[in-house]
mmCIF file of C-alpha atoms in Angstrom:
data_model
loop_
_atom_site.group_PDB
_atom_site.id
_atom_site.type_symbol
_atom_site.label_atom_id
_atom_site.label_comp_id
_atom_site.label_asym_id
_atom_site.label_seq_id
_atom_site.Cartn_x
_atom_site.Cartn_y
_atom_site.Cartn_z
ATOM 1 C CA UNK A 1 49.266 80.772 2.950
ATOM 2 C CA UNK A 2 51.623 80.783 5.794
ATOM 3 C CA UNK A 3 48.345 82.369 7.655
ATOM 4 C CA UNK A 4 46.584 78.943 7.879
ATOM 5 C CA UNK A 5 49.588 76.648 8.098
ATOM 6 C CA UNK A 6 50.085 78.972 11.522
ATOM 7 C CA UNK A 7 46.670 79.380 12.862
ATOM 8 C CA UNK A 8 44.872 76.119 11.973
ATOM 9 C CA UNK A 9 47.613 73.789 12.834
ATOM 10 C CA UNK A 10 49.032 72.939 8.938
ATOM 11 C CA UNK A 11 45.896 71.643 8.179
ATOM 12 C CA UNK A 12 42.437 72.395 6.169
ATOM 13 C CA UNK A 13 39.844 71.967 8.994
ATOM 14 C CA UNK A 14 36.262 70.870 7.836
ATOM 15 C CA UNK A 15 33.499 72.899 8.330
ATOM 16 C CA UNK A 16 29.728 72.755 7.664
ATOM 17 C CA UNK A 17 28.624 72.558 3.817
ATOM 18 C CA UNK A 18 26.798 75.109 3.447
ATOM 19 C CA UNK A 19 22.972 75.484 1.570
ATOM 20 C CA UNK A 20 23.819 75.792 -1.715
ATOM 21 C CA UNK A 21 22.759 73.164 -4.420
ATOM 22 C CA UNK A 22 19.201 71.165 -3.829
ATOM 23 C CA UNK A 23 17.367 72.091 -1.107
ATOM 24 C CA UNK A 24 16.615 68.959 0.231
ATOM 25 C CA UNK A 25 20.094 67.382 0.307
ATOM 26 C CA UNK A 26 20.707 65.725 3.811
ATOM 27 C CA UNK A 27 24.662 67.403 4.226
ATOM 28 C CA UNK A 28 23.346 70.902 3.812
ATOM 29 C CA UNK A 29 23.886 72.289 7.364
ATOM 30 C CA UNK A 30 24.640 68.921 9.078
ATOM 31 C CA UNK A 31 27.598 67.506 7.675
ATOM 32 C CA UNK A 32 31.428 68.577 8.083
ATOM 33 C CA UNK A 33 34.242 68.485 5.665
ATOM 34 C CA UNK A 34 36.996 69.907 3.391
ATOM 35 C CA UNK A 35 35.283 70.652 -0.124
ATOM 36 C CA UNK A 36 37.198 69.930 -2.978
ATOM 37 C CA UNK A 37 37.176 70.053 -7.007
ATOM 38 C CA UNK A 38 37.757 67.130 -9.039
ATOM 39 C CA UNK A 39 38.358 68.590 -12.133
ATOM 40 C CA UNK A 40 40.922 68.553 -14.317
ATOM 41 C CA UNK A 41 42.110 69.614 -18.441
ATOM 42 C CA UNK A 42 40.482 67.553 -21.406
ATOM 43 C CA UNK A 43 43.713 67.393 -22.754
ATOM 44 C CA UNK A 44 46.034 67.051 -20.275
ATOM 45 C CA UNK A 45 44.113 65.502 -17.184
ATOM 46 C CA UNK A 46 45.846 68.062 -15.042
ATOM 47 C CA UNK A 47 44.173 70.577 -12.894
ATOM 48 C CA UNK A 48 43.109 73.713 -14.564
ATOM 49 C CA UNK A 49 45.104 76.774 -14.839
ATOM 50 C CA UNK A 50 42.228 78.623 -14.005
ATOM 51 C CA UNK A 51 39.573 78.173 -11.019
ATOM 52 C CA UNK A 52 36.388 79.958 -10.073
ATOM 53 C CA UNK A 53 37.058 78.722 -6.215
ATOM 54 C CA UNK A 54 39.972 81.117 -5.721
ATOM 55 C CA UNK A 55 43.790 81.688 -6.254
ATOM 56 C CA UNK A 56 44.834 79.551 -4.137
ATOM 57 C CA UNK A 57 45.083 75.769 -4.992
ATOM 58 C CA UNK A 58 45.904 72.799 -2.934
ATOM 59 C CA UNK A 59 46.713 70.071 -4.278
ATOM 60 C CA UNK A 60 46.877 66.701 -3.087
ATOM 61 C CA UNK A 61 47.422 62.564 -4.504
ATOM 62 C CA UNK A 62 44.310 61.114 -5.171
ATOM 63 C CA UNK A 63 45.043 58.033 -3.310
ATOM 64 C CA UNK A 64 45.261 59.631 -0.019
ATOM 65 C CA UNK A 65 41.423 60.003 0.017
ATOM 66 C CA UNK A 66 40.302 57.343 -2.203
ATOM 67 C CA UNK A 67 41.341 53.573 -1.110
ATOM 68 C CA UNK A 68 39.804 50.611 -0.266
ATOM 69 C CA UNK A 69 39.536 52.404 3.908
ATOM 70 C CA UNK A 70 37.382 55.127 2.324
ATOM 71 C CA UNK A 71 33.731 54.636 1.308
ATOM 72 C CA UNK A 72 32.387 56.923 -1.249
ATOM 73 C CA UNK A 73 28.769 58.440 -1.029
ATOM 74 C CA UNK A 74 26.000 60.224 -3.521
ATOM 75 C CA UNK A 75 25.045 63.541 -2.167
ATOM 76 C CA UNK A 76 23.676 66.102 -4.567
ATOM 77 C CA UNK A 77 23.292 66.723 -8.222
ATOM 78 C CA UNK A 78 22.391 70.348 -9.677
ATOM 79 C CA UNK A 79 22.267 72.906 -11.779
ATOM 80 C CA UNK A 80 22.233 76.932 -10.729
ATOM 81 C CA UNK A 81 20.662 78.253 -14.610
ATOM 82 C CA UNK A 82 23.668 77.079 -16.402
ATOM 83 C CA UNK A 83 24.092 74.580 -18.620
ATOM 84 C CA UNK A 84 26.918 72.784 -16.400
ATOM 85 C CA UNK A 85 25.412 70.368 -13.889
ATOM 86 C CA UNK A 86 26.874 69.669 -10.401
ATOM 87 C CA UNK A 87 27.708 66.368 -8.737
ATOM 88 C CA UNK A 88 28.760 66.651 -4.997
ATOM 89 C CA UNK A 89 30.204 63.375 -3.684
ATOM 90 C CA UNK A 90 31.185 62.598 -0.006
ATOM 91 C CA UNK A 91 34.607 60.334 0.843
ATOM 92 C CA UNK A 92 34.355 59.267 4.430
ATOM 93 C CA UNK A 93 37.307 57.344 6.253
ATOM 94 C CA UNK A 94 35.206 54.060 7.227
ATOM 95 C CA UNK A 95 34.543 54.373 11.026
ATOM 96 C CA UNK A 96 34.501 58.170 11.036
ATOM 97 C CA UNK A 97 31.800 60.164 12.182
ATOM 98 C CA UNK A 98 31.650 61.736 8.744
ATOM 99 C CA UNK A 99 30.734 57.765 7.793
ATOM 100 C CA UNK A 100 28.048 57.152 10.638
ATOM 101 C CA UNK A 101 26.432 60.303 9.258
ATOM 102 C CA UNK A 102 26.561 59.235 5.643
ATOM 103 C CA UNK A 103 25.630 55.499 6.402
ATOM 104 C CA UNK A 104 22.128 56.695 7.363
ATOM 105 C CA UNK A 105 21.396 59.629 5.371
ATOM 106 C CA UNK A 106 23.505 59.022 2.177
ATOM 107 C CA UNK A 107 23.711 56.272 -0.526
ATOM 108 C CA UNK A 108 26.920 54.208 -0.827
ATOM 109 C CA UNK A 109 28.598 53.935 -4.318
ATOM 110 C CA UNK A 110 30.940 51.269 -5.075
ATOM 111 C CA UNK A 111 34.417 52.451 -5.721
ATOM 112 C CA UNK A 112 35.104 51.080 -8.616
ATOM 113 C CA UNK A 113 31.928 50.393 -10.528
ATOM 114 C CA UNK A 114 29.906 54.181 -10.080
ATOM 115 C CA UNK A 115 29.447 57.009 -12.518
ATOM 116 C CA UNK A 116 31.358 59.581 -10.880
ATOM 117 C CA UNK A 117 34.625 58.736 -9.840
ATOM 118 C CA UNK A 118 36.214 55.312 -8.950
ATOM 119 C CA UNK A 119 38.962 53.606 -7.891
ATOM 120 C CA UNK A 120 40.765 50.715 -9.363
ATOM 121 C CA UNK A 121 43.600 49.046 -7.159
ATOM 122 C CA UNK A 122 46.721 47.687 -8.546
ATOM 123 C CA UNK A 123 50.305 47.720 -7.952
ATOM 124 C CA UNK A 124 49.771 50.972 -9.994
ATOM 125 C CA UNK A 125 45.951 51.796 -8.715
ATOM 126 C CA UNK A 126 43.845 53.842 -11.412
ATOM 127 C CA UNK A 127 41.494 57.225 -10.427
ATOM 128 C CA UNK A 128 39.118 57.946 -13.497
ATOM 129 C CA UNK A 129 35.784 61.222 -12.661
ATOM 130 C CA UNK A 130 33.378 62.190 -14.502
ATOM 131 C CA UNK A 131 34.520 64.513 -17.082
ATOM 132 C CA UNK A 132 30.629 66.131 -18.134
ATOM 133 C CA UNK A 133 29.769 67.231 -14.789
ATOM 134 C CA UNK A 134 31.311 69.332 -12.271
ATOM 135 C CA UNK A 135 32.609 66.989 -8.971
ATOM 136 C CA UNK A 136 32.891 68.072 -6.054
ATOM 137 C CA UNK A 137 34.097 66.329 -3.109
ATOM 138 C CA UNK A 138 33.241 67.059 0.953
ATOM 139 C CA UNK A 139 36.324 65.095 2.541
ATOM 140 C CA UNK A 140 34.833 64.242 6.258
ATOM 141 C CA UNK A 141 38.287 64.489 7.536
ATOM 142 C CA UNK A 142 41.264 67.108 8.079
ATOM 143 C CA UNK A 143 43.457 67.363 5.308
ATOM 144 C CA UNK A 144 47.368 67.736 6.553
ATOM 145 C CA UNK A 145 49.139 70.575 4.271
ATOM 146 C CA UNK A 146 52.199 68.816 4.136
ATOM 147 C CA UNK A 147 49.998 65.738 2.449
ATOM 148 C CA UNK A 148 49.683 68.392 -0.841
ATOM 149 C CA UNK A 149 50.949 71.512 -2.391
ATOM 150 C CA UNK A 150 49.415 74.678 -1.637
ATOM 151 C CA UNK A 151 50.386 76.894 -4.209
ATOM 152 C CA UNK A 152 49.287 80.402 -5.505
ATOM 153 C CA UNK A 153 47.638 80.238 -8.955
ATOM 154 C CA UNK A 154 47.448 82.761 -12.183
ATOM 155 C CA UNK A 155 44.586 83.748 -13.823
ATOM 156 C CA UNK A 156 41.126 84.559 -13.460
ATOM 157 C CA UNK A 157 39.259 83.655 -10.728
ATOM 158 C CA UNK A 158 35.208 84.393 -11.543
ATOM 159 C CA UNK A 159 32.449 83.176 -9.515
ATOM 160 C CA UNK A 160 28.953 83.537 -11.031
ATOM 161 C CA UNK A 161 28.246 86.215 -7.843
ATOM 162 C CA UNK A 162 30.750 86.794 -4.955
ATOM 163 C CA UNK A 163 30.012 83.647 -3.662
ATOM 164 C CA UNK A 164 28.459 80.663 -3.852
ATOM 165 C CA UNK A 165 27.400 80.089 -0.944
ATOM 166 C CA UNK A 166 23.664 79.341 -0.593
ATOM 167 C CA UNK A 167 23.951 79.068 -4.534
ATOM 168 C CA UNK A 168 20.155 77.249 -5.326
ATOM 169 C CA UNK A 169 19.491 75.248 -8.014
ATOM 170 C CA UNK A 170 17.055 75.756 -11.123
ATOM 171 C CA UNK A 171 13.684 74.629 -10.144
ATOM 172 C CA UNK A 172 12.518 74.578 -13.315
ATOM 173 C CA UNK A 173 16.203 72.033 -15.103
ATOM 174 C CA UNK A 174 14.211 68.829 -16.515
ATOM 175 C CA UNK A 175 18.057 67.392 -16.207
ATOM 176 C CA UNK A 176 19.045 67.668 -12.593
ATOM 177 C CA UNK A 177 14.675 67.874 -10.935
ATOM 178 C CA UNK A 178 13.496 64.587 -10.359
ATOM 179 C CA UNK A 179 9.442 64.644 -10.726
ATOM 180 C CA UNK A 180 7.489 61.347 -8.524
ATOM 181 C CA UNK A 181 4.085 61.157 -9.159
ATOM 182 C CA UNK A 182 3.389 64.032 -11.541
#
């Protein structure tokens, strides 16, 4: 931990998202960011005690990446021959270069009226995802350390292989393979 607070400036740089998921998703290769996991406990809507990304966790208050200055974009949806489907999402600071990129290659959701995860404002504003998928988030930005908690976790940490990286999806899911003109 005290590793990349030292060498990368207290902060999670982005880099390029990598292959995995569809093969024709526009981000693959071209678009930078800090992936993260939306999910969280059925029962207690806190993050599980248990991830397949690692043991480290970092942790960090919803509304510092979702607000009204953020625009929120659709960018893949798979399977890799599970029964768990994948949603990646993309949360781009409006203006950003992460946004430009989006803006022409990505469709806009609206924050508060999409599938996947919104946001309601309020003096007390509301964060609600997806609870029968897996979301993921590419954040186009750094993320500043001291924004979140980065904190060592217990448990198991199993990936499918040793990584997931360059992970396809199942050709053959009727779910998550979209057939035109067949």
């Amino acid at each position: 931990m005290s590793l990349h607070r030292s060498e990368c400036g207290g902060a999670m740089l982005p880099s390029f998202k990598d292959n995995s998921g569809s093969h024709g998703s526009p981000i693959n290769g071209k678009l930078r960011g800090v992936f993260l996991s939306c999910n969280t406990e059925f029962d207690t809507g806190l993050p599980p005690k248990d991830s397949p990304y690692g043991p480290l966790r970092f942790q960090i208050s919803a509304d510092r990446l979702l607000n009204p200055s953020t625009n929120l974009y659709f960018a893949d949806f798979y399977c890799m021959y599970t029964a768990y489907h994948y949603v990646v999402l993309v949360l781009a600071p409006a203006g950003s270069e992460g946004d430009s990129f989006c803006q022409s290659h990505l469709p806009r959701l609206d924050l508060s009226t999409n599938p996947f995860l919104t946001y309601t404002p309020g003096d007390v504003p509301a964060f609600c995802h997806a609870s029968d998928v897996i979301l993921e988030v590419l954040y186009t930005e750094p993320l500043l350390l001291e924004h979140g908690i980065l904190a060592q976790i217990s448990g198991r940490h199993q990936l499918m292989s040793l990584s997931t990286a360059n992970a396809k999806k199942d050709p053959s899911c009727k779910v998550c393979n979209i057939s035109v003109g067949r």
